[in-house]
Amino acid sequence: EMCAMTDKVTFTLDGAEVEADAGMTIWEVANGRGLVIPHLCHKPAPGYRPDGNCRACMVEIEGERVLAASCIREPAEGMVVTTNSARAENARKMVVEMLVADQPARDVAHDK
């Protein structure tokens, strides 16, 4: 009998079956495989933790009505995740465009 405590999760990412360590987020798994999902709210450095707020990293999960923030969502066994669907890409593009539109002009920006 298989032990229920497994520390690997198998799920489908953009059509490929992948195995991930339990506790990893979809974003981390995709990033480790060279897939580029935009991310703004965190970076791999101390003090930056993903909070799922910026919505630039949205992915589509089969059977779920709303897109998921891949930086905080952990894959579940058998989950089907699509990072490159038109819906996910459009959602991320809109987020980035809104953020860019919200920036102060270059000459008055504090961080120039």
PDB file of N, CA and C in Angstrom:
ATOM      1  N   GLU A   1       0.857  -1.201   0.000  1.00  0.00           N
ATOM      2  CA  GLU A   1       0.000   0.000   0.000  1.00  0.00           C
ATOM      3  C   GLU A   1       0.887   1.243   0.000  1.00  0.00           C
ATOM      4  N   MET A   2       0.520   2.186  -0.869  1.00  0.00           N
ATOM      5  CA  MET A   2       1.347   3.388  -0.944  1.00  0.00           C
ATOM      6  C   MET A   2       1.123   4.282   0.261  1.00  0.00           C
ATOM      7  N   CYS A   3       2.188   4.827   0.751  1.00  0.00           N
ATOM      8  CA  CYS A   3       2.100   5.732   1.892  1.00  0.00           C
ATOM      9  C   CYS A   3       1.494   7.063   1.427  1.00  0.00           C
ATOM     10  N   ALA A   4       0.569   7.582   2.198  1.00  0.00           N
ATOM     11  CA  ALA A   4      -0.105   8.831   1.803  1.00  0.00           C
ATOM     12  C   ALA A   4       0.827  10.039   1.940  1.00  0.00           C
ATOM     13  N   MET A   5       1.803   9.914   2.811  1.00  0.00           N
ATOM     14  CA  MET A   5       2.733  11.037   3.009  1.00  0.00           C
ATOM     15  C   MET A   5       3.805  11.017   1.917  1.00  0.00           C
ATOM     16  N   THR A   6       3.504  11.639   0.828  1.00  0.00           N
ATOM     17  CA  THR A   6       4.484  11.682  -0.248  1.00  0.00           C
ATOM     18  C   THR A   6       4.990  13.116  -0.327  1.00  0.00           C
ATOM     19  N   ASP A   7       6.246  13.295  -0.647  1.00  0.00           N
ATOM     20  CA  ASP A   7       6.671  14.679  -0.764  1.00  0.00           C
ATOM     21  C   ASP A   7       6.871  15.080  -2.217  1.00  0.00           C
ATOM     22  N   LYS A   8       6.244  14.332  -3.108  1.00  0.00           N
ATOM     23  CA  LYS A   8       6.255  14.698  -4.531  1.00  0.00           C
ATOM     24  C   LYS A   8       4.825  14.836  -5.016  1.00  0.00           C
ATOM     25  N   VAL A   9       4.619  15.777  -5.907  1.00  0.00           N
ATOM     26  CA  VAL A   9       3.310  15.964  -6.514  1.00  0.00           C
ATOM     27  C   VAL A   9       3.498  15.889  -8.020  1.00  0.00           C
ATOM     28  N   THR A  10       2.655  15.113  -8.695  1.00  0.00           N
ATOM     29  CA  THR A  10       2.719  15.046 -10.149  1.00  0.00           C
ATOM     30  C   THR A  10       1.545  15.813 -10.721  1.00  0.00           C
ATOM     31  N   PHE A  11       1.835  16.755 -11.615  1.00  0.00           N
ATOM     32  CA  PHE A  11       0.748  17.513 -12.232  1.00  0.00           C
ATOM     33  C   PHE A  11       1.144  17.874 -13.653  1.00  0.00           C
ATOM     34  N   THR A  12       0.210  18.435 -14.397  1.00  0.00           N
ATOM     35  CA  THR A  12       0.466  18.764 -15.792  1.00  0.00           C
ATOM     36  C   THR A  12       0.676  20.265 -15.929  1.00  0.00           C
ATOM     37  N   LEU A  13       1.786  20.628 -16.546  1.00  0.00           N
ATOM     38  CA  LEU A  13       2.143  22.036 -16.719  1.00  0.00           C
ATOM     39  C   LEU A  13       2.348  22.276 -18.213  1.00  0.00           C
ATOM     40  N   ASP A  14       1.450  23.058 -18.801  1.00  0.00           N
ATOM     41  CA  ASP A  14       1.513  23.329 -20.247  1.00  0.00           C
ATOM     42  C   ASP A  14       1.647  22.048 -21.063  1.00  0.00           C
ATOM     43  N   GLY A  15       0.854  21.046 -20.701  1.00  0.00           N
ATOM     44  CA  GLY A  15       0.815  19.819 -21.486  1.00  0.00           C
ATOM     45  C   GLY A  15       1.858  18.774 -21.125  1.00  0.00           C
ATOM     46  N   ALA A  16       2.809  19.133 -20.272  1.00  0.00           N
ATOM     47  CA  ALA A  16       3.847  18.169 -19.878  1.00  0.00           C
ATOM     48  C   ALA A  16       3.613  17.720 -18.443  1.00  0.00           C
ATOM     49  N   GLU A  17       3.800  16.418 -18.206  1.00  0.00           N
ATOM     50  CA  GLU A  17       3.667  15.932 -16.837  1.00  0.00           C
ATOM     51  C   GLU A  17       4.942  16.270 -16.072  1.00  0.00           C
ATOM     52  N   VAL A  18       4.790  16.938 -14.960  1.00  0.00           N
ATOM     53  CA  VAL A  18       5.967  17.311 -14.172  1.00  0.00           C
ATOM     54  C   VAL A  18       5.806  16.829 -12.736  1.00  0.00           C
ATOM     55  N   GLU A  19       6.934  16.657 -12.104  1.00  0.00           N
ATOM     56  CA  GLU A  19       6.936  16.250 -10.704  1.00  0.00           C
ATOM     57  C   GLU A  19       7.517  17.409  -9.905  1.00  0.00           C
ATOM     58  N   ALA A  20       6.860  17.733  -8.825  1.00  0.00           N
ATOM     59  CA  ALA A  20       7.326  18.845  -8.002  1.00  0.00           C
ATOM     60  C   ALA A  20       7.449  18.398  -6.559  1.00  0.00           C
ATOM     61  N   ASP A  21       8.335  19.037  -5.835  1.00  0.00           N
ATOM     62  CA  ASP A  21       8.403  18.786  -4.400  1.00  0.00           C
ATOM     63  C   ASP A  21       7.204  19.440  -3.737  1.00  0.00           C
ATOM     64  N   ALA A  22       6.641  18.760  -2.755  1.00  0.00           N
ATOM     65  CA  ALA A  22       5.526  19.331  -2.010  1.00  0.00           C
ATOM     66  C   ALA A  22       5.983  20.657  -1.399  1.00  0.00           C
ATOM     67  N   GLY A  23       5.098  21.624  -1.398  1.00  0.00           N
ATOM     68  CA  GLY A  23       5.450  22.911  -0.807  1.00  0.00           C
ATOM     69  C   GLY A  23       5.972  23.919  -1.817  1.00  0.00           C
ATOM     70  N   MET A  24       6.314  23.456  -3.021  1.00  0.00           N
ATOM     71  CA  MET A  24       6.733  24.391  -4.062  1.00  0.00           C
ATOM     72  C   MET A  24       5.500  25.035  -4.674  1.00  0.00           C
ATOM     73  N   THR A  25       5.643  26.252  -5.145  1.00  0.00           N
ATOM     74  CA  THR A  25       4.518  26.886  -5.821  1.00  0.00           C
ATOM     75  C   THR A  25       4.586  26.582  -7.313  1.00  0.00           C
ATOM     76  N   ILE A  26       3.471  26.802  -7.989  1.00  0.00           N
ATOM     77  CA  ILE A  26       3.435  26.599  -9.444  1.00  0.00           C
ATOM     78  C   ILE A  26       4.489  27.484 -10.096  1.00  0.00           C
ATOM     79  N   TRP A  27       4.610  28.723  -9.600  1.00  0.00           N
ATOM     80  CA  TRP A  27       5.581  29.653 -10.179  1.00  0.00           C
ATOM     81  C   TRP A  27       7.004  29.097 -10.072  1.00  0.00           C
ATOM     82  N   GLU A  28       7.346  28.566  -8.901  1.00  0.00           N
ATOM     83  CA  GLU A  28       8.701  28.023  -8.703  1.00  0.00           C
ATOM     84  C   GLU A  28       8.973  26.838  -9.626  1.00  0.00           C
ATOM     85  N   VAL A  29       7.971  25.978  -9.784  1.00  0.00           N
ATOM     86  CA  VAL A  29       8.140  24.811 -10.649  1.00  0.00           C
ATOM     87  C   VAL A  29       8.335  25.265 -12.097  1.00  0.00           C
ATOM     88  N   ALA A  30       7.480  26.196 -12.547  1.00  0.00           N
ATOM     89  CA  ALA A  30       7.567  26.682 -13.926  1.00  0.00           C
ATOM     90  C   ALA A  30       8.908  27.365 -14.158  1.00  0.00           C
ATOM     91  N   ASN A  31       9.301  28.201 -13.222  1.00  0.00           N
ATOM     92  CA  ASN A  31      10.556  28.928 -13.331  1.00  0.00           C
ATOM     93  C   ASN A  31      11.738  27.972 -13.409  1.00  0.00           C
ATOM     94  N   GLY A  32      11.693  26.907 -12.620  1.00  0.00           N
ATOM     95  CA  GLY A  32      12.755  25.915 -12.616  1.00  0.00           C
ATOM     96  C   GLY A  32      12.847  25.157 -13.936  1.00  0.00           C
ATOM     97  N   ARG A  33      11.751  25.144 -14.689  1.00  0.00           N
ATOM     98  CA  ARG A  33      11.739  24.464 -15.981  1.00  0.00           C
ATOM     99  C   ARG A  33      11.990  25.443 -17.123  1.00  0.00           C
ATOM    100  N   GLY A  34      12.301  26.675 -16.798  1.00  0.00           N
ATOM    101  CA  GLY A  34      12.622  27.656 -17.822  1.00  0.00           C
ATOM    102  C   GLY A  34      11.407  28.348 -18.418  1.00  0.00           C
ATOM    103  N   LEU A  35      10.227  28.104 -17.840  1.00  0.00           N
ATOM    104  CA  LEU A  35       9.038  28.818 -18.318  1.00  0.00           C
ATOM    105  C   LEU A  35       9.048  30.200 -17.682  1.00  0.00           C
ATOM    106  N   VAL A  36       8.711  31.183 -18.466  1.00  0.00           N
ATOM    107  CA  VAL A  36       8.747  32.539 -17.928  1.00  0.00           C
ATOM    108  C   VAL A  36       7.341  33.000 -17.591  1.00  0.00           C
ATOM    109  N   ILE A  37       7.073  33.116 -16.308  1.00  0.00           N
ATOM    110  CA  ILE A  37       5.824  33.726 -15.853  1.00  0.00           C
ATOM    111  C   ILE A  37       6.234  35.049 -15.221  1.00  0.00           C
ATOM    112  N   PRO A  38       5.661  36.155 -15.664  1.00  0.00           N
ATOM    113  CA  PRO A  38       6.058  37.432 -15.084  1.00  0.00           C
ATOM    114  C   PRO A  38       5.805  37.425 -13.583  1.00  0.00           C
ATOM    115  N   HIS A  39       6.603  38.138 -12.848  1.00  0.00           N
ATOM    116  CA  HIS A  39       6.342  38.274 -11.416  1.00  0.00           C
ATOM    117  C   HIS A  39       6.871  39.621 -10.970  1.00  0.00           C
ATOM    118  N   LEU A  40       6.073  40.280 -10.176  1.00  0.00           N
ATOM    119  CA  LEU A  40       6.465  41.606  -9.693  1.00  0.00           C
ATOM    120  C   LEU A  40       6.554  41.642  -8.180  1.00  0.00           C
ATOM    121  N   CYS A  41       5.751  40.793  -7.510  1.00  0.00           N
ATOM    122  CA  CYS A  41       5.625  40.996  -6.068  1.00  0.00           C
ATOM    123  C   CYS A  41       6.763  40.360  -5.285  1.00  0.00           C
ATOM    124  N   HIS A  42       7.588  39.554  -5.924  1.00  0.00           N
ATOM    125  CA  HIS A  42       8.666  38.925  -5.141  1.00  0.00           C
ATOM    126  C   HIS A  42       9.855  38.653  -6.038  1.00  0.00           C
ATOM    127  N   LYS A  43      10.981  38.435  -5.411  1.00  0.00           N
ATOM    128  CA  LYS A  43      12.139  37.946  -6.148  1.00  0.00           C
ATOM    129  C   LYS A  43      12.877  36.989  -5.232  1.00  0.00           C
ATOM    130  N   PRO A  44      13.722  36.141  -5.789  1.00  0.00           N
ATOM    131  CA  PRO A  44      14.367  35.131  -4.952  1.00  0.00           C
ATOM    132  C   PRO A  44      15.426  35.755  -4.062  1.00  0.00           C
ATOM    133  N   ALA A  45      15.014  36.571  -3.122  1.00  0.00           N
ATOM    134  CA  ALA A  45      15.943  37.207  -2.187  1.00  0.00           C
ATOM    135  C   ALA A  45      15.233  37.320  -0.847  1.00  0.00           C
ATOM    136  N   PRO A  46      16.010  37.346   0.223  1.00  0.00           N
ATOM    137  CA  PRO A  46      15.384  37.455   1.547  1.00  0.00           C
ATOM    138  C   PRO A  46      14.570  38.748   1.627  1.00  0.00           C
ATOM    139  N   GLY A  47      13.443  38.680   2.301  1.00  0.00           N
ATOM    140  CA  GLY A  47      12.656  39.889   2.503  1.00  0.00           C
ATOM    141  C   GLY A  47      11.606  40.105   1.439  1.00  0.00           C
ATOM    142  N   TYR A  48      11.684  39.347   0.348  1.00  0.00           N
ATOM    143  CA  TYR A  48      10.641  39.455  -0.666  1.00  0.00           C
ATOM    144  C   TYR A  48       9.835  38.175  -0.616  1.00  0.00           C
ATOM    145  N   ARG A  49       8.596  38.284  -0.212  1.00  0.00           N
ATOM    146  CA  ARG A  49       7.797  37.064  -0.239  1.00  0.00           C
ATOM    147  C   ARG A  49       6.605  37.297  -1.155  1.00  0.00           C
ATOM    148  N   PRO A  50       6.214  36.273  -1.879  1.00  0.00           N
ATOM    149  CA  PRO A  50       5.061  36.428  -2.759  1.00  0.00           C
ATOM    150  C   PRO A  50       3.802  36.628  -1.941  1.00  0.00           C
ATOM    151  N   ASP A  51       2.917  37.517  -2.374  1.00  0.00           N
ATOM    152  CA  ASP A  51       1.658  37.671  -1.648  1.00  0.00           C
ATOM    153  C   ASP A  51       0.453  37.523  -2.567  1.00  0.00           C
ATOM    154  N   GLY A  52       0.707  37.269  -3.867  1.00  0.00           N
ATOM    155  CA  GLY A  52      -0.405  37.010  -4.767  1.00  0.00           C
ATOM    156  C   GLY A  52      -1.214  38.240  -5.121  1.00  0.00           C
ATOM    157  N   ASN A  53      -0.742  39.421  -4.736  1.00  0.00           N
ATOM    158  CA  ASN A  53      -1.541  40.625  -4.965  1.00  0.00           C
ATOM    159  C   ASN A  53      -1.414  41.218  -6.350  1.00  0.00           C
ATOM    160  N   CYS A  54      -0.225  41.150  -6.934  1.00  0.00           N
ATOM    161  CA  CYS A  54      -0.012  41.955  -8.137  1.00  0.00           C
ATOM    162  C   CYS A  54      -0.661  41.341  -9.364  1.00  0.00           C
ATOM    163  N   ARG A  55      -0.945  40.042  -9.311  1.00  0.00           N
ATOM    164  CA  ARG A  55      -1.677  39.381 -10.388  1.00  0.00           C
ATOM    165  C   ARG A  55      -0.928  39.312 -11.721  1.00  0.00           C
ATOM    166  N   ALA A  56       0.358  39.577 -11.715  1.00  0.00           N
ATOM    167  CA  ALA A  56       1.112  39.498 -12.970  1.00  0.00           C
ATOM    168  C   ALA A  56       1.484  38.056 -13.295  1.00  0.00           C
ATOM    169  N   CYS A  57       1.247  37.134 -12.372  1.00  0.00           N
ATOM    170  CA  CYS A  57       1.715  35.751 -12.564  1.00  0.00           C
ATOM    171  C   CYS A  57       0.559  34.780 -12.689  1.00  0.00           C
ATOM    172  N   MET A  58      -0.609  35.263 -13.134  1.00  0.00           N
ATOM    173  CA  MET A  58      -1.797  34.422 -13.176  1.00  0.00           C
ATOM    174  C   MET A  58      -1.664  33.253 -14.146  1.00  0.00           C
ATOM    175  N   VAL A  59      -2.159  32.100 -13.743  1.00  0.00           N
ATOM    176  CA  VAL A  59      -2.190  30.930 -14.606  1.00  0.00           C
ATOM    177  C   VAL A  59      -3.600  30.346 -14.582  1.00  0.00           C
ATOM    178  N   GLU A  60      -3.875  29.520 -15.556  1.00  0.00           N
ATOM    179  CA  GLU A  60      -5.187  28.890 -15.629  1.00  0.00           C
ATOM    180  C   GLU A  60      -5.097  27.483 -15.066  1.00  0.00           C
ATOM    181  N   ILE A  61      -6.048  27.117 -14.214  1.00  0.00           N
ATOM    182  CA  ILE A  61      -6.093  25.768 -13.655  1.00  0.00           C
ATOM    183  C   ILE A  61      -7.391  25.119 -14.123  1.00  0.00           C
ATOM    184  N   GLU A  62      -7.263  23.973 -14.742  1.00  0.00           N
ATOM    185  CA  GLU A  62      -8.426  23.295 -15.319  1.00  0.00           C
ATOM    186  C   GLU A  62      -9.487  23.057 -14.253  1.00  0.00           C
ATOM    187  N   GLY A  63     -10.735  23.413 -14.596  1.00  0.00           N
ATOM    188  CA  GLY A  63     -11.840  23.187 -13.667  1.00  0.00           C
ATOM    189  C   GLY A  63     -12.062  24.330 -12.697  1.00  0.00           C
ATOM    190  N   GLU A  64     -11.207  25.335 -12.733  1.00  0.00           N
ATOM    191  CA  GLU A  64     -11.394  26.488 -11.849  1.00  0.00           C
ATOM    192  C   GLU A  64     -11.824  27.690 -12.673  1.00  0.00           C
ATOM    193  N   ARG A  65     -12.794  28.427 -12.152  1.00  0.00           N
ATOM    194  CA  ARG A  65     -13.383  29.525 -12.902  1.00  0.00           C
ATOM    195  C   ARG A  65     -12.442  30.725 -12.960  1.00  0.00           C
ATOM    196  N   VAL A  66     -11.741  30.962 -11.856  1.00  0.00           N
ATOM    197  CA  VAL A  66     -10.883  32.146 -11.826  1.00  0.00           C
ATOM    198  C   VAL A  66      -9.421  31.753 -11.999  1.00  0.00           C
ATOM    199  N   LEU A  67      -8.656  32.650 -12.554  1.00  0.00           N
ATOM    200  CA  LEU A  67      -7.217  32.405 -12.702  1.00  0.00           C
ATOM    201  C   LEU A  67      -6.570  32.404 -11.324  1.00  0.00           C
ATOM    202  N   ALA A  68      -5.456  31.704 -11.205  1.00  0.00           N
ATOM    203  CA  ALA A  68      -4.780  31.576  -9.917  1.00  0.00           C
ATOM    204  C   ALA A  68      -3.445  32.302  -9.946  1.00  0.00           C
ATOM    205  N   ALA A  69      -3.063  32.883  -8.822  1.00  0.00           N
ATOM    206  CA  ALA A  69      -1.745  33.513  -8.708  1.00  0.00           C
ATOM    207  C   ALA A  69      -0.722  32.403  -8.491  1.00  0.00           C
ATOM    208  N   SER A  70       0.145  32.195  -9.491  1.00  0.00           N
ATOM    209  CA  SER A  70       1.045  31.038  -9.426  1.00  0.00           C
ATOM    210  C   SER A  70       2.117  31.188  -8.354  1.00  0.00           C
ATOM    211  N   CYS A  71       2.333  32.428  -7.864  1.00  0.00           N
ATOM    212  CA  CYS A  71       3.400  32.623  -6.875  1.00  0.00           C
ATOM    213  C   CYS A  71       3.011  32.109  -5.495  1.00  0.00           C
ATOM    214  N   ILE A  72       1.693  31.946  -5.256  1.00  0.00           N
ATOM    215  CA  ILE A  72       1.280  31.448  -3.939  1.00  0.00           C
ATOM    216  C   ILE A  72       0.542  30.121  -4.029  1.00  0.00           C
ATOM    217  N   ARG A  73       0.186  29.717  -5.239  1.00  0.00           N
ATOM    218  CA  ARG A  73      -0.593  28.489  -5.399  1.00  0.00           C
ATOM    219  C   ARG A  73       0.335  27.289  -5.520  1.00  0.00           C
ATOM    220  N   GLU A  74       0.079  26.278  -4.702  1.00  0.00           N
ATOM    221  CA  GLU A  74       0.859  25.048  -4.800  1.00  0.00           C
ATOM    222  C   GLU A  74       0.106  24.057  -5.681  1.00  0.00           C
ATOM    223  N   PRO A  75       0.828  23.326  -6.518  1.00  0.00           N
ATOM    224  CA  PRO A  75       0.142  22.348  -7.364  1.00  0.00           C
ATOM    225  C   PRO A  75      -0.404  21.192  -6.543  1.00  0.00           C
ATOM    226  N   ALA A  76      -1.530  20.662  -6.973  1.00  0.00           N
ATOM    227  CA  ALA A  76      -2.102  19.477  -6.326  1.00  0.00           C
ATOM    228  C   ALA A  76      -1.928  18.294  -7.270  1.00  0.00           C
ATOM    229  N   GLU A  77      -1.969  17.109  -6.694  1.00  0.00           N
ATOM    230  CA  GLU A  77      -1.823  15.890  -7.488  1.00  0.00           C
ATOM    231  C   GLU A  77      -2.849  15.890  -8.626  1.00  0.00           C
ATOM    232  N   GLY A  78      -2.366  15.705  -9.854  1.00  0.00           N
ATOM    233  CA  GLY A  78      -3.259  15.594 -10.996  1.00  0.00           C
ATOM    234  C   GLY A  78      -3.768  16.920 -11.558  1.00  0.00           C
ATOM    235  N   MET A  79      -3.361  18.024 -10.961  1.00  0.00           N
ATOM    236  CA  MET A  79      -3.811  19.338 -11.427  1.00  0.00           C
ATOM    237  C   MET A  79      -3.312  19.605 -12.838  1.00  0.00           C
ATOM    238  N   VAL A  80      -4.126  20.304 -13.639  1.00  0.00           N
ATOM    239  CA  VAL A  80      -3.729  20.663 -14.997  1.00  0.00           C
ATOM    240  C   VAL A  80      -3.598  22.188 -15.064  1.00  0.00           C
ATOM    241  N   VAL A  81      -2.364  22.644 -15.235  1.00  0.00           N
ATOM    242  CA  VAL A  81      -2.065  24.074 -15.203  1.00  0.00           C
ATOM    243  C   VAL A  81      -1.620  24.534 -16.588  1.00  0.00           C
ATOM    244  N   THR A  82      -2.148  25.664 -17.021  1.00  0.00           N
ATOM    245  CA  THR A  82      -1.726  26.238 -18.293  1.00  0.00           C
ATOM    246  C   THR A  82      -1.216  27.652 -18.041  1.00  0.00           C
ATOM    247  N   THR A  83       0.055  27.874 -18.389  1.00  0.00           N
ATOM    248  CA  THR A  83       0.618  29.211 -18.167  1.00  0.00           C
ATOM    249  C   THR A  83       0.482  30.064 -19.420  1.00  0.00           C
ATOM    250  N   ASN A  84       0.312  29.402 -20.578  1.00  0.00           N
ATOM    251  CA  ASN A  84       0.390  30.144 -21.832  1.00  0.00           C
ATOM    252  C   ASN A  84      -0.940  30.216 -22.563  1.00  0.00           C
ATOM    253  N   SER A  85      -2.057  30.031 -21.831  1.00  0.00           N
ATOM    254  CA  SER A  85      -3.358  30.168 -22.494  1.00  0.00           C
ATOM    255  C   SER A  85      -3.590  31.639 -22.806  1.00  0.00           C
ATOM    256  N   ALA A  86      -4.404  31.889 -23.824  1.00  0.00           N
ATOM    257  CA  ALA A  86      -4.700  33.275 -24.200  1.00  0.00           C
ATOM    258  C   ALA A  86      -5.292  34.023 -23.007  1.00  0.00           C
ATOM    259  N   ARG A  87      -6.119  33.330 -22.252  1.00  0.00           N
ATOM    260  CA  ARG A  87      -6.791  33.972 -21.123  1.00  0.00           C
ATOM    261  C   ARG A  87      -5.780  34.415 -20.055  1.00  0.00           C
ATOM    262  N   ALA A  88      -4.861  33.528 -19.723  1.00  0.00           N
ATOM    263  CA  ALA A  88      -3.864  33.865 -18.706  1.00  0.00           C
ATOM    264  C   ALA A  88      -2.935  34.963 -19.216  1.00  0.00           C
ATOM    265  N   GLU A  89      -2.511  34.844 -20.476  1.00  0.00           N
ATOM    266  CA  GLU A  89      -1.585  35.843 -21.011  1.00  0.00           C
ATOM    267  C   GLU A  89      -2.239  37.217 -21.109  1.00  0.00           C
ATOM    268  N   ASN A  90      -3.513  37.254 -21.502  1.00  0.00           N
ATOM    269  CA  ASN A  90      -4.212  38.534 -21.578  1.00  0.00           C
ATOM    270  C   ASN A  90      -4.372  39.162 -20.206  1.00  0.00           C
ATOM    271  N   ALA A  91      -4.682  38.330 -19.210  1.00  0.00           N
ATOM    272  CA  ALA A  91      -4.852  38.841 -17.848  1.00  0.00           C
ATOM    273  C   ALA A  91      -3.545  39.450 -17.349  1.00  0.00           C
ATOM    274  N   ARG A  92      -2.426  38.755 -17.594  1.00  0.00           N
ATOM    275  CA  ARG A  92      -1.133  39.259 -17.124  1.00  0.00           C
ATOM    276  C   ARG A  92      -0.744  40.525 -17.867  1.00  0.00           C
ATOM    277  N   LYS A  93      -1.032  40.541 -19.177  1.00  0.00           N
ATOM    278  CA  LYS A  93      -0.685  41.698 -19.988  1.00  0.00           C
ATOM    279  C   LYS A  93      -1.436  42.939 -19.498  1.00  0.00           C
ATOM    280  N   MET A  94      -2.711  42.750 -19.170  1.00  0.00           N
ATOM    281  CA  MET A  94      -3.513  43.869 -18.668  1.00  0.00           C
ATOM    282  C   MET A  94      -2.954  44.410 -17.364  1.00  0.00           C
ATOM    283  N   VAL A  95      -2.547  43.487 -16.481  1.00  0.00           N
ATOM    284  CA  VAL A  95      -1.989  43.896 -15.191  1.00  0.00           C
ATOM    285  C   VAL A  95      -0.749  44.749 -15.408  1.00  0.00           C
ATOM    286  N   VAL A  96       0.146  44.264 -16.261  1.00  0.00           N
ATOM    287  CA  VAL A  96       1.397  44.980 -16.500  1.00  0.00           C
ATOM    288  C   VAL A  96       1.111  46.342 -17.145  1.00  0.00           C
ATOM    289  N   GLU A  97       0.172  46.358 -18.097  1.00  0.00           N
ATOM    290  CA  GLU A  97      -0.166  47.632 -18.736  1.00  0.00           C
ATOM    291  C   GLU A  97      -0.761  48.619 -17.744  1.00  0.00           C
ATOM    292  N   MET A  98      -1.605  48.130 -16.835  1.00  0.00           N
ATOM    293  CA  MET A  98      -2.195  49.025 -15.842  1.00  0.00           C
ATOM    294  C   MET A  98      -1.134  49.559 -14.894  1.00  0.00           C
ATOM    295  N   LEU A  99      -0.191  48.689 -14.527  1.00  0.00           N
ATOM    296  CA  LEU A  99       0.876  49.130 -13.628  1.00  0.00           C
ATOM    297  C   LEU A  99       1.759  50.170 -14.304  1.00  0.00           C
ATOM    298  N   VAL A 100       2.067  49.952 -15.572  1.00  0.00           N
ATOM    299  CA  VAL A 100       2.895  50.903 -16.314  1.00  0.00           C
ATOM    300  C   VAL A 100       2.171  52.244 -16.433  1.00  0.00           C
ATOM    301  N   ALA A 101       0.875  52.176 -16.707  1.00  0.00           N
ATOM    302  CA  ALA A 101       0.091  53.403 -16.862  1.00  0.00           C
ATOM    303  C   ALA A 101       0.032  54.186 -15.557  1.00  0.00           C
ATOM    304  N   ASP A 102       0.204  53.483 -14.463  1.00  0.00           N
ATOM    305  CA  ASP A 102       0.084  54.068 -13.137  1.00  0.00           C
ATOM    306  C   ASP A 102       1.387  54.699 -12.647  1.00  0.00           C
ATOM    307  N   GLN A 103       2.452  54.537 -13.416  1.00  0.00           N
ATOM    308  CA  GLN A 103       3.753  55.045 -12.976  1.00  0.00           C
ATOM    309  C   GLN A 103       3.838  56.560 -13.154  1.00  0.00           C
ATOM    310  N   PRO A 104       4.568  57.239 -12.254  1.00  0.00           N
ATOM    311  CA  PRO A 104       4.779  58.675 -12.462  1.00  0.00           C
ATOM    312  C   PRO A 104       5.691  58.897 -13.657  1.00  0.00           C
ATOM    313  N   ALA A 105       5.643  60.089 -14.200  1.00  0.00           N
ATOM    314  CA  ALA A 105       6.519  60.408 -15.318  1.00  0.00           C
ATOM    315  C   ALA A 105       7.962  60.261 -14.870  1.00  0.00           C
ATOM    316  N   ARG A 106       8.825  59.880 -15.815  1.00  0.00           N
ATOM    317  CA  ARG A 106      10.226  59.601 -15.528  1.00  0.00           C
ATOM    318  C   ARG A 106      10.897  60.740 -14.741  1.00  0.00           C
ATOM    319  N   ASP A 107      10.650  61.970 -15.136  1.00  0.00           N
ATOM    320  CA  ASP A 107      11.394  63.078 -14.520  1.00  0.00           C
ATOM    321  C   ASP A 107      10.932  63.390 -13.094  1.00  0.00           C
ATOM    322  N   VAL A 108       9.753  62.882 -12.700  1.00  0.00           N
ATOM    323  CA  VAL A 108       9.319  63.122 -11.314  1.00  0.00           C
ATOM    324  C   VAL A 108       9.384  61.858 -10.466  1.00  0.00           C
ATOM    325  N   ALA A 109       9.786  60.752 -11.081  1.00  0.00           N
ATOM    326  CA  ALA A 109       9.851  59.492 -10.329  1.00  0.00           C
ATOM    327  C   ALA A 109      10.948  59.562  -9.272  1.00  0.00           C
ATOM    328  N   HIS A 110      10.668  58.957  -8.119  1.00  0.00           N
ATOM    329  CA  HIS A 110      11.645  58.987  -7.013  1.00  0.00           C
ATOM    330  C   HIS A 110      12.830  58.077  -7.230  1.00  0.00           C
ATOM    331  N   ASP A 111      12.647  57.055  -8.076  1.00  0.00           N
ATOM    332  CA  ASP A 111      13.698  56.029  -8.170  1.00  0.00           C
ATOM    333  C   ASP A 111      14.490  56.138  -9.471  1.00  0.00           C
ATOM    334  N   LYS A 112      14.494  57.283 -10.089  1.00  0.00           N
ATOM    335  CA  LYS A 112      15.187  57.393 -11.388  1.00  0.00           C
ATOM    336  C   LYS A 112      16.702  57.365 -11.198  1.00  0.00           C
TER     337      LYS A 112
END
